[in-house]
Coordinates of C-alpha atoms in Angstrom, one line a residue:
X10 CA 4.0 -17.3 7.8
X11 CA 4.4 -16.0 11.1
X12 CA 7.8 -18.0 11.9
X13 CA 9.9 -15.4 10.2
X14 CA 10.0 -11.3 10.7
X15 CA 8.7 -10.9 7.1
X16 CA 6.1 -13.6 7.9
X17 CA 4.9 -11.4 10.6
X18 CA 5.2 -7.8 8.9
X19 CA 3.4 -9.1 6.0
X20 CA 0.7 -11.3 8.2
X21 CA 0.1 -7.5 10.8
X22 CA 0.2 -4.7 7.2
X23 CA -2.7 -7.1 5.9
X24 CA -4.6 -6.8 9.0
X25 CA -4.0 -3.0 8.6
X26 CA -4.7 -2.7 5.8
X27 CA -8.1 -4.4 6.2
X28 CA -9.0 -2.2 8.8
X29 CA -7.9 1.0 7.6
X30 CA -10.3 0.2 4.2
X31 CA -13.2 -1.1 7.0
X32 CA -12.2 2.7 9.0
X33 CA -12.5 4.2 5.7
X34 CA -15.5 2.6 3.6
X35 CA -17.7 1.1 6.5
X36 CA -17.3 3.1 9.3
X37 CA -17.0 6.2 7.9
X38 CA -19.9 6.0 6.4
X39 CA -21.8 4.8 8.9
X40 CA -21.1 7.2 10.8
X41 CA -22.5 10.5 8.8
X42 CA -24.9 8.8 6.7
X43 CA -26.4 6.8 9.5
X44 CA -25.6 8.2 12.4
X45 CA -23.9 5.4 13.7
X46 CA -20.8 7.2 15.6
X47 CA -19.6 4.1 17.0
X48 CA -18.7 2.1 14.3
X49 CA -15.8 4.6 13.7
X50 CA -15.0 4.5 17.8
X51 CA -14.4 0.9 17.3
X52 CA -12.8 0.4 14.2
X53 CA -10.5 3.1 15.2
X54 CA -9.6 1.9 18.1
X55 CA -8.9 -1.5 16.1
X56 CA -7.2 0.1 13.5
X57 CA -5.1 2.2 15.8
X58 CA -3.7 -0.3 17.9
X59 CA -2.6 -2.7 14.4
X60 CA -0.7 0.8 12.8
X61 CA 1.0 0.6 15.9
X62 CA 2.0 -3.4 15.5
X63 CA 2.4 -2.5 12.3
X64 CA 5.6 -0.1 12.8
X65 CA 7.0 -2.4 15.1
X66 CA 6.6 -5.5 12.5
X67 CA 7.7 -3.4 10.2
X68 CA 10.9 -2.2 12.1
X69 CA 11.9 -5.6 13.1
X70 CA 11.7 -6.7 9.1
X71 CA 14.0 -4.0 8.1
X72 CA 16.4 -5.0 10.5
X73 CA 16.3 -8.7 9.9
X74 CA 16.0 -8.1 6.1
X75 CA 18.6 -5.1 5.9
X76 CA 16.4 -3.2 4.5
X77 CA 17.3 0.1 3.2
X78 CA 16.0 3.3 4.7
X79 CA 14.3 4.2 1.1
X80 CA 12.4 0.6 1.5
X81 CA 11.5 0.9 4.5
X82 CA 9.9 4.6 4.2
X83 CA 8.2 3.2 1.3
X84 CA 6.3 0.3 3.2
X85 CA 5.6 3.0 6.1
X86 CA 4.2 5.4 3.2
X87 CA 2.2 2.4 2.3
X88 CA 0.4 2.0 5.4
X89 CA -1.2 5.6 5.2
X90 CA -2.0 5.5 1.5
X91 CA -6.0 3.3 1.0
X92 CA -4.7 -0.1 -0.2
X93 CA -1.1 0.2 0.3
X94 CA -0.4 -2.8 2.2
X95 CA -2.1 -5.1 -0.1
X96 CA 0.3 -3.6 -2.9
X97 CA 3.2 -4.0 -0.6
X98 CA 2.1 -7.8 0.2
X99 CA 1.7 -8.4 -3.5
X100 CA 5.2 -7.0 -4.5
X101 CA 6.7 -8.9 -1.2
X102 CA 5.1 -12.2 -2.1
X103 CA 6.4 -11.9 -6.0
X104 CA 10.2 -11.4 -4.6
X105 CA 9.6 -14.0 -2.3
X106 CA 9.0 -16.1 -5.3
X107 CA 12.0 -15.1 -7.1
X108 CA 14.5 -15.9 -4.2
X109 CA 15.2 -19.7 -4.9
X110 CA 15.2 -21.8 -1.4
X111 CA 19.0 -23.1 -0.3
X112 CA 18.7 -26.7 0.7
X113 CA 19.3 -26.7 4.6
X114 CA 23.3 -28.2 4.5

């Protein structure tokens, strides 16, 4: 999975994702209804620092996959929407397994 640029993209916006829903329904919570103010400081941090290898994955799949600039606003709109990553990965995986494999001449 991590051998090719889509590997990667795909292996980083799960790992996003993940911690943007932790950020969101964990640590947020933890946070105000427990007073627990680092949770939020860590998983922030976390979550901050995989948006960022996010973009880049995601810049270096649209290049290798000539993406077009509608696509590729789409998967960076999925990264700020709860859950969007895991719908991109879905929809990613299914055209994955459309694409019939070329035998290697």
């Amino acid at each position: 999975m991590l051998k090719t640029p889509l590997g990667r993209f795909r292996a980083v916006a799960l790992a996003e994702g993940l911690s943007f829903v932790v950020l969101l329904f964990i640590a947020m919570p933890l946070k105000y209804a427990a007073g627990m103010p680092l949770a939020v400081r860590y998983v922030g941090w976390a979550h901050g620092l995989l948006f960022v290898l996010y973009l880049f994955a995601l810049m270096e799949a649209a290049i290798a996959c000539r993406w077009s600039l509608v696509r590729a606003v789409g998967a960076f709109v999925a990264s700020l929407v709860p859950f969007g990553t895991f719908v991109l990965d879905a929809r990613l995986r299914r055209e994955a397994q459309a694409v019939p494999v070329q035998p290697a001449p």
